[in-house]
mmCIF file with all atom_site columns, C-alpha atoms in Angstrom:
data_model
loop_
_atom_site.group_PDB
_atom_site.id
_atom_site.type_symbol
_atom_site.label_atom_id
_atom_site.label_alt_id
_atom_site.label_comp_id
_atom_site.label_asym_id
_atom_site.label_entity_id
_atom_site.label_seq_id
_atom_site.pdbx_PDB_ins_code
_atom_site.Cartn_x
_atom_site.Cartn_y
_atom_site.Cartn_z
_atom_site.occupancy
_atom_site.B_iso_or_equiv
_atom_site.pdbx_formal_charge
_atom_site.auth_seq_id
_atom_site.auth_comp_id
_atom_site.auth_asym_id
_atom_site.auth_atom_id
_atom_site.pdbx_PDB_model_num
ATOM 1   C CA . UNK A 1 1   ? 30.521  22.292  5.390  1.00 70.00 ? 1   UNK A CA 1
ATOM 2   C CA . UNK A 1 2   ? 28.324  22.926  8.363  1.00 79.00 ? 2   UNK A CA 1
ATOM 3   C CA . UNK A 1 3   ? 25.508  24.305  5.509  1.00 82.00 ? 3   UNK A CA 1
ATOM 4   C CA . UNK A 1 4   ? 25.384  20.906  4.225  1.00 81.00 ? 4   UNK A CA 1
ATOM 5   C CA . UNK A 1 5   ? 25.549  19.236  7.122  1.00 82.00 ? 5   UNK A CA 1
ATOM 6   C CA . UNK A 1 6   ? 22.147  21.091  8.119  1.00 83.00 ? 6   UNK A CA 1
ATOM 7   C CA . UNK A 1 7   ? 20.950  20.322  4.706  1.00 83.00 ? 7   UNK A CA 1
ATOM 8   C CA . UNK A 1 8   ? 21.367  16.753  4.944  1.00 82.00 ? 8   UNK A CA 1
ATOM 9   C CA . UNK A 1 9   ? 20.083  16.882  8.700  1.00 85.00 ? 9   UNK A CA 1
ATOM 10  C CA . UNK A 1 10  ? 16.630  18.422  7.358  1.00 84.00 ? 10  UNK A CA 1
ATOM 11  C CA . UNK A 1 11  ? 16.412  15.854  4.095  1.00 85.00 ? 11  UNK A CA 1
ATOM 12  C CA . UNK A 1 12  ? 16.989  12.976  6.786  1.00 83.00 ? 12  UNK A CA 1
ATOM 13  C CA . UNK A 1 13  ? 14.310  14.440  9.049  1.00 85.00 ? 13  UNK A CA 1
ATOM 14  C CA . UNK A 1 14  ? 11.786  15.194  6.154  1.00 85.00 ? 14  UNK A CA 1
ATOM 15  C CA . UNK A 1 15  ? 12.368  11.340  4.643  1.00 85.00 ? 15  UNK A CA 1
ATOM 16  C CA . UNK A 1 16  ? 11.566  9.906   8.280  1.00 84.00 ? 16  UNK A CA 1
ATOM 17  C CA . UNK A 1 17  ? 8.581   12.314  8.082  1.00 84.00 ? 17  UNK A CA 1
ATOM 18  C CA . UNK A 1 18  ? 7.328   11.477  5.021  1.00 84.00 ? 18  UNK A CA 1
ATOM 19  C CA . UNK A 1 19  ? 8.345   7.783   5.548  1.00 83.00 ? 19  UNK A CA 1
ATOM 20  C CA . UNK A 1 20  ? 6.168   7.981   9.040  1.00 83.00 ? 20  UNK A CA 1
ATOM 21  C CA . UNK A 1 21  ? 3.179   9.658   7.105  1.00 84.00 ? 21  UNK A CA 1
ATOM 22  C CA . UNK A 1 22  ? 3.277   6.788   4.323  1.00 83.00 ? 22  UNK A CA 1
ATOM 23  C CA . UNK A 1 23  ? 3.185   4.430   6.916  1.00 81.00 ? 23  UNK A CA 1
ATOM 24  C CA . UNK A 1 24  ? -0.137  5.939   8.654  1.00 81.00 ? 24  UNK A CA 1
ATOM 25  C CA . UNK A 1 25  ? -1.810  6.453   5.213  1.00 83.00 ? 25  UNK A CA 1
ATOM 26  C CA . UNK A 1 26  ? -1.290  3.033   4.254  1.00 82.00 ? 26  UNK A CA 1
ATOM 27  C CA . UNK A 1 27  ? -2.311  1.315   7.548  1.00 79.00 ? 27  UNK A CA 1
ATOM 28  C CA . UNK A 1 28  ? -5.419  3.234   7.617  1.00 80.00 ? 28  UNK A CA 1
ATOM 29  C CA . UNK A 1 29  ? -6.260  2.222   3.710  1.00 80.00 ? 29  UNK A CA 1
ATOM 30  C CA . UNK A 1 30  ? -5.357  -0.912  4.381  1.00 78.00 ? 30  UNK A CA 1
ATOM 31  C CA . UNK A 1 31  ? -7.695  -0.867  7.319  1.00 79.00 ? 31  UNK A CA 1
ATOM 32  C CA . UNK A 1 32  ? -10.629 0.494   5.014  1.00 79.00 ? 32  UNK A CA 1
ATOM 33  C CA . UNK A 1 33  ? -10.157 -2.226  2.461  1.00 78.00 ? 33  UNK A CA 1
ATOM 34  C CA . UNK A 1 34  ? -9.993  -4.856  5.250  1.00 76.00 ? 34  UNK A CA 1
ATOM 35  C CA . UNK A 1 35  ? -13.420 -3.433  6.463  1.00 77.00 ? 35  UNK A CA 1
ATOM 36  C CA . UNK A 1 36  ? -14.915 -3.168  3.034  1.00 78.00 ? 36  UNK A CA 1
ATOM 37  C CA . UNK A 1 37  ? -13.624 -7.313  2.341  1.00 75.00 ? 37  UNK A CA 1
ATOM 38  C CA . UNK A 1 38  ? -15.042 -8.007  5.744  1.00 75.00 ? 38  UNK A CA 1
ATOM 39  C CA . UNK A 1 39  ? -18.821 -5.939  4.735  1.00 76.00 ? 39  UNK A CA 1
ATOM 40  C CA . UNK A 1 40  ? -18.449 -7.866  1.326  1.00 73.00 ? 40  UNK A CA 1
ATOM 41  C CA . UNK A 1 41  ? -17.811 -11.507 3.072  1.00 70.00 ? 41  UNK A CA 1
ATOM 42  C CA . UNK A 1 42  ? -20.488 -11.296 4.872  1.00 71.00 ? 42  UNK A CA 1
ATOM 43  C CA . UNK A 1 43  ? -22.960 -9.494  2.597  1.00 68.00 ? 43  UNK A CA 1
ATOM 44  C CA . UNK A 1 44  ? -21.897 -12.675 0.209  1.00 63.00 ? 44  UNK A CA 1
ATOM 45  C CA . UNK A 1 45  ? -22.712 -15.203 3.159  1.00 63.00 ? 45  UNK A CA 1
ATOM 46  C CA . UNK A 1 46  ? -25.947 -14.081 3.821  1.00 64.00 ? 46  UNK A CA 1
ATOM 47  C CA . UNK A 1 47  ? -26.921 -14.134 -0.016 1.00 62.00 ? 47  UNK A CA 1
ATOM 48  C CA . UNK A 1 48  ? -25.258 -17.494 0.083  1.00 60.00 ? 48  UNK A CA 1
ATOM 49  C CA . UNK A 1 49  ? -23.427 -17.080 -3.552 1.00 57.00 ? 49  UNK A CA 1
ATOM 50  C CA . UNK A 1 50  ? -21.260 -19.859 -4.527 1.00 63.00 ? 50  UNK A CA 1
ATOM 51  C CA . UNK A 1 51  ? -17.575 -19.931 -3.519 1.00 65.00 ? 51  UNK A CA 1
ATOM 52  C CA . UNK A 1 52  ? -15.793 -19.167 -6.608 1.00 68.00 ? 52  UNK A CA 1
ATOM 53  C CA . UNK A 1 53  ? -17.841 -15.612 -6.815 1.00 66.00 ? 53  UNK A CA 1
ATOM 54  C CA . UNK A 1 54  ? -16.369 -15.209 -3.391 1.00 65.00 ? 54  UNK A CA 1
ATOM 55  C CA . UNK A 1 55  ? -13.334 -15.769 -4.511 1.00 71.00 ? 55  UNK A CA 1
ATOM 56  C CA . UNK A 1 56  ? -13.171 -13.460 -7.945 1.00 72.00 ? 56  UNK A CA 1
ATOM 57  C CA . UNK A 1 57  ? -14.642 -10.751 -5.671 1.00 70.00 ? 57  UNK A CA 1
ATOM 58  C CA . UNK A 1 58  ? -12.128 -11.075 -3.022 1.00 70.00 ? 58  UNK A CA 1
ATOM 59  C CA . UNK A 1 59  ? -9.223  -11.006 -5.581 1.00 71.00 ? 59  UNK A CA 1
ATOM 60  C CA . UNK A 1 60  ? -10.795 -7.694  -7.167 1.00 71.00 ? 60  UNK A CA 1
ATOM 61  C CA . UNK A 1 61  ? -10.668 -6.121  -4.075 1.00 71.00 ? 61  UNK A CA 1
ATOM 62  C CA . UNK A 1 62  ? -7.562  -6.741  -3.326 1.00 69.00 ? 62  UNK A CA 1
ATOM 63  C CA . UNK A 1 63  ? -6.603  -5.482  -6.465 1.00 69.00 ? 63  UNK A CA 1
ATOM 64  C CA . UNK A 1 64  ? -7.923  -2.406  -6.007 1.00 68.00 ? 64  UNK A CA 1
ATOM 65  C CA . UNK A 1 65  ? -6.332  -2.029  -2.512 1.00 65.00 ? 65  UNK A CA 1
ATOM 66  C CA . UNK A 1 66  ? -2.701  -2.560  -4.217 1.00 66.00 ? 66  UNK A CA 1
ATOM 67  C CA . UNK A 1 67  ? -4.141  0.124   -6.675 1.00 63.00 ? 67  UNK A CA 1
ATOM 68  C CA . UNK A 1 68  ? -4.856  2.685   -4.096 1.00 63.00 ? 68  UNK A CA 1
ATOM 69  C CA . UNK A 1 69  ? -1.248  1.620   -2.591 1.00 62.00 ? 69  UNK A CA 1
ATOM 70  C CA . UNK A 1 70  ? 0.677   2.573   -5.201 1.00 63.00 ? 70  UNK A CA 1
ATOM 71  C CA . UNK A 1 71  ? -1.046  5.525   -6.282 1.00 64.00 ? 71  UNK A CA 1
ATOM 72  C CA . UNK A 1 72  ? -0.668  6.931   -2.402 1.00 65.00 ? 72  UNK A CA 1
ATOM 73  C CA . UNK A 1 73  ? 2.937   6.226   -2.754 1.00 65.00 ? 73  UNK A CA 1
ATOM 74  C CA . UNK A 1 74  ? 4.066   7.760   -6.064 1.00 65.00 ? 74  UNK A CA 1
ATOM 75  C CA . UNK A 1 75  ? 1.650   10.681  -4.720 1.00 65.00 ? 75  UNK A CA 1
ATOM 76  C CA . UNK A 1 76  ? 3.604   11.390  -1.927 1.00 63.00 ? 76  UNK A CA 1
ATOM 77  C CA . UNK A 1 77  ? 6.918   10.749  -3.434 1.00 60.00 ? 77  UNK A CA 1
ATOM 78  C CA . UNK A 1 78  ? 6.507   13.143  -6.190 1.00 59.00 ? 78  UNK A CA 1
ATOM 79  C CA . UNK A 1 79  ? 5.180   16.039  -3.899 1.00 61.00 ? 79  UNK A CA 1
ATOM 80  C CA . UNK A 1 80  ? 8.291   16.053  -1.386 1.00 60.00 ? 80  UNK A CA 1
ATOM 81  C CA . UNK A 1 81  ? 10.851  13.538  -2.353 1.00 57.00 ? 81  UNK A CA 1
ATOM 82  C CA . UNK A 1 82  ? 13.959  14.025  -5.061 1.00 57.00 ? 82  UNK A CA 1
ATOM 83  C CA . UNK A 1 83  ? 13.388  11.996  -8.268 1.00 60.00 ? 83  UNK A CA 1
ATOM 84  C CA . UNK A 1 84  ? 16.494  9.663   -7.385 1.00 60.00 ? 84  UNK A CA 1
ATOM 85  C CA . UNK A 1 85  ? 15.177  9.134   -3.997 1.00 60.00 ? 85  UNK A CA 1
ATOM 86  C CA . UNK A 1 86  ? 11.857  8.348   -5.638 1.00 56.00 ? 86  UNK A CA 1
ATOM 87  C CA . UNK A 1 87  ? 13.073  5.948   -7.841 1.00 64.00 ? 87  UNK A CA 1
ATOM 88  C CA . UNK A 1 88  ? 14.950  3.754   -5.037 1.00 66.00 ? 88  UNK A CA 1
ATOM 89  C CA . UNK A 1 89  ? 12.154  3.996   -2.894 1.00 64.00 ? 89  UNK A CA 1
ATOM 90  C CA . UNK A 1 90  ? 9.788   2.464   -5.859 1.00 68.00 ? 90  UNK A CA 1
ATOM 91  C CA . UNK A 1 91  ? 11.996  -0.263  -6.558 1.00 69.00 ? 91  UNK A CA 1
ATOM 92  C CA . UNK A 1 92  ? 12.002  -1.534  -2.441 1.00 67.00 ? 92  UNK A CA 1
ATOM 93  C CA . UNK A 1 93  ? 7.955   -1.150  -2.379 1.00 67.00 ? 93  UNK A CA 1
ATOM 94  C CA . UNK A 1 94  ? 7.785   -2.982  -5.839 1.00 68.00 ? 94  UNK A CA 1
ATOM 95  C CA . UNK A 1 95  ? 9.855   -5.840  -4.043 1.00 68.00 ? 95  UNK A CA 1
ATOM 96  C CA . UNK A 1 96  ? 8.117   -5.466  -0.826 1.00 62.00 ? 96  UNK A CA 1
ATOM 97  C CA . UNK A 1 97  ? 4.801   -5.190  -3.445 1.00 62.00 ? 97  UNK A CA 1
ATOM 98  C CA . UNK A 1 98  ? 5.566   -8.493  -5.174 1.00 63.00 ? 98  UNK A CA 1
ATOM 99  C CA . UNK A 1 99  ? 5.949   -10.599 -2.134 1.00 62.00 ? 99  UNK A CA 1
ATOM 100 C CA . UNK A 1 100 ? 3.255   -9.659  -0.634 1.00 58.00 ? 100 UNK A CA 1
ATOM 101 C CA . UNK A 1 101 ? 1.122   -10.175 -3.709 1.00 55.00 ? 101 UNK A CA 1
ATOM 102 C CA . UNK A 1 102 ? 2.273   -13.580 -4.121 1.00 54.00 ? 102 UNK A CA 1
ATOM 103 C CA . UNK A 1 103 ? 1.311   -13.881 -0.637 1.00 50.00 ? 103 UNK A CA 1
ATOM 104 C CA . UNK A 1 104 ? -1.931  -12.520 -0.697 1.00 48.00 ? 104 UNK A CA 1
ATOM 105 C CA . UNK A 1 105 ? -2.876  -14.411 -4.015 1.00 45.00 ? 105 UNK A CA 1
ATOM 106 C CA . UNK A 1 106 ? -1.769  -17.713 -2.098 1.00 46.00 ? 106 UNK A CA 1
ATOM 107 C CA . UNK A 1 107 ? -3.897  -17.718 0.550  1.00 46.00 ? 107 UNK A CA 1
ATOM 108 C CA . UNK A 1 108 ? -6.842  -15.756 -1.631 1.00 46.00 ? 108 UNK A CA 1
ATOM 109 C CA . UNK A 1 109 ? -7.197  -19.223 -3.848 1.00 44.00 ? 109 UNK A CA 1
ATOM 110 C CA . UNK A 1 110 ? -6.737  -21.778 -1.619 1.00 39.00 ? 110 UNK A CA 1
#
């Protein structure tokens, strides 16, 4: 009894771990990207290229970003987490993914 109790002490502490290192990685991509968009934006200003090219390169961009998102995530869940773990954990960030896309998309066209 007390063996699994350690066990599931150490799985807790490794998921807040890995959970805490996810969270790093993807605030420092997401900082990148929002450097890049901000390099782009004002590369495009200065050319002076018509809105809607803005616009279709904004929306690429932020389609890679999501890219590199996911790809970081399943990354890091299949080097230290259990596959049923995994899977939950995918299904939240696909939620968390969609409303946030929906989001970003939003405010990208208008």
């Amino acid at each position: 009894i007390t063996m699994l109790v350690v066990v599931i002490k150490i799985t807790i502490t490794m998921l807040v771990v890995v959970i805490k290192i996810t969270i790093t990685m993807l605030v420092v991509v997401i900082k990148i990207t929002i450097t890049m968009l901000m390099v782009v934006i004002k590369i495009m200003i200065s050319i002076s290229i018509s809105k809607r090219m803005t616009t279709v390169i904004t929306i690429m961009l932020l389609m890679l970003e999501r890219i590199v998102w996911m790809d970081l995530f399943t990354y890091l869940c299949q080097i230290v987490l259990r596959k049923e773990v995994q899977r939950q954990l995918h299904q939240i960030l696909a939620s968390i993914h969609q409303r946030l896309g929906s989001v970003q998309y939003f405010f990208v066209i208008r």
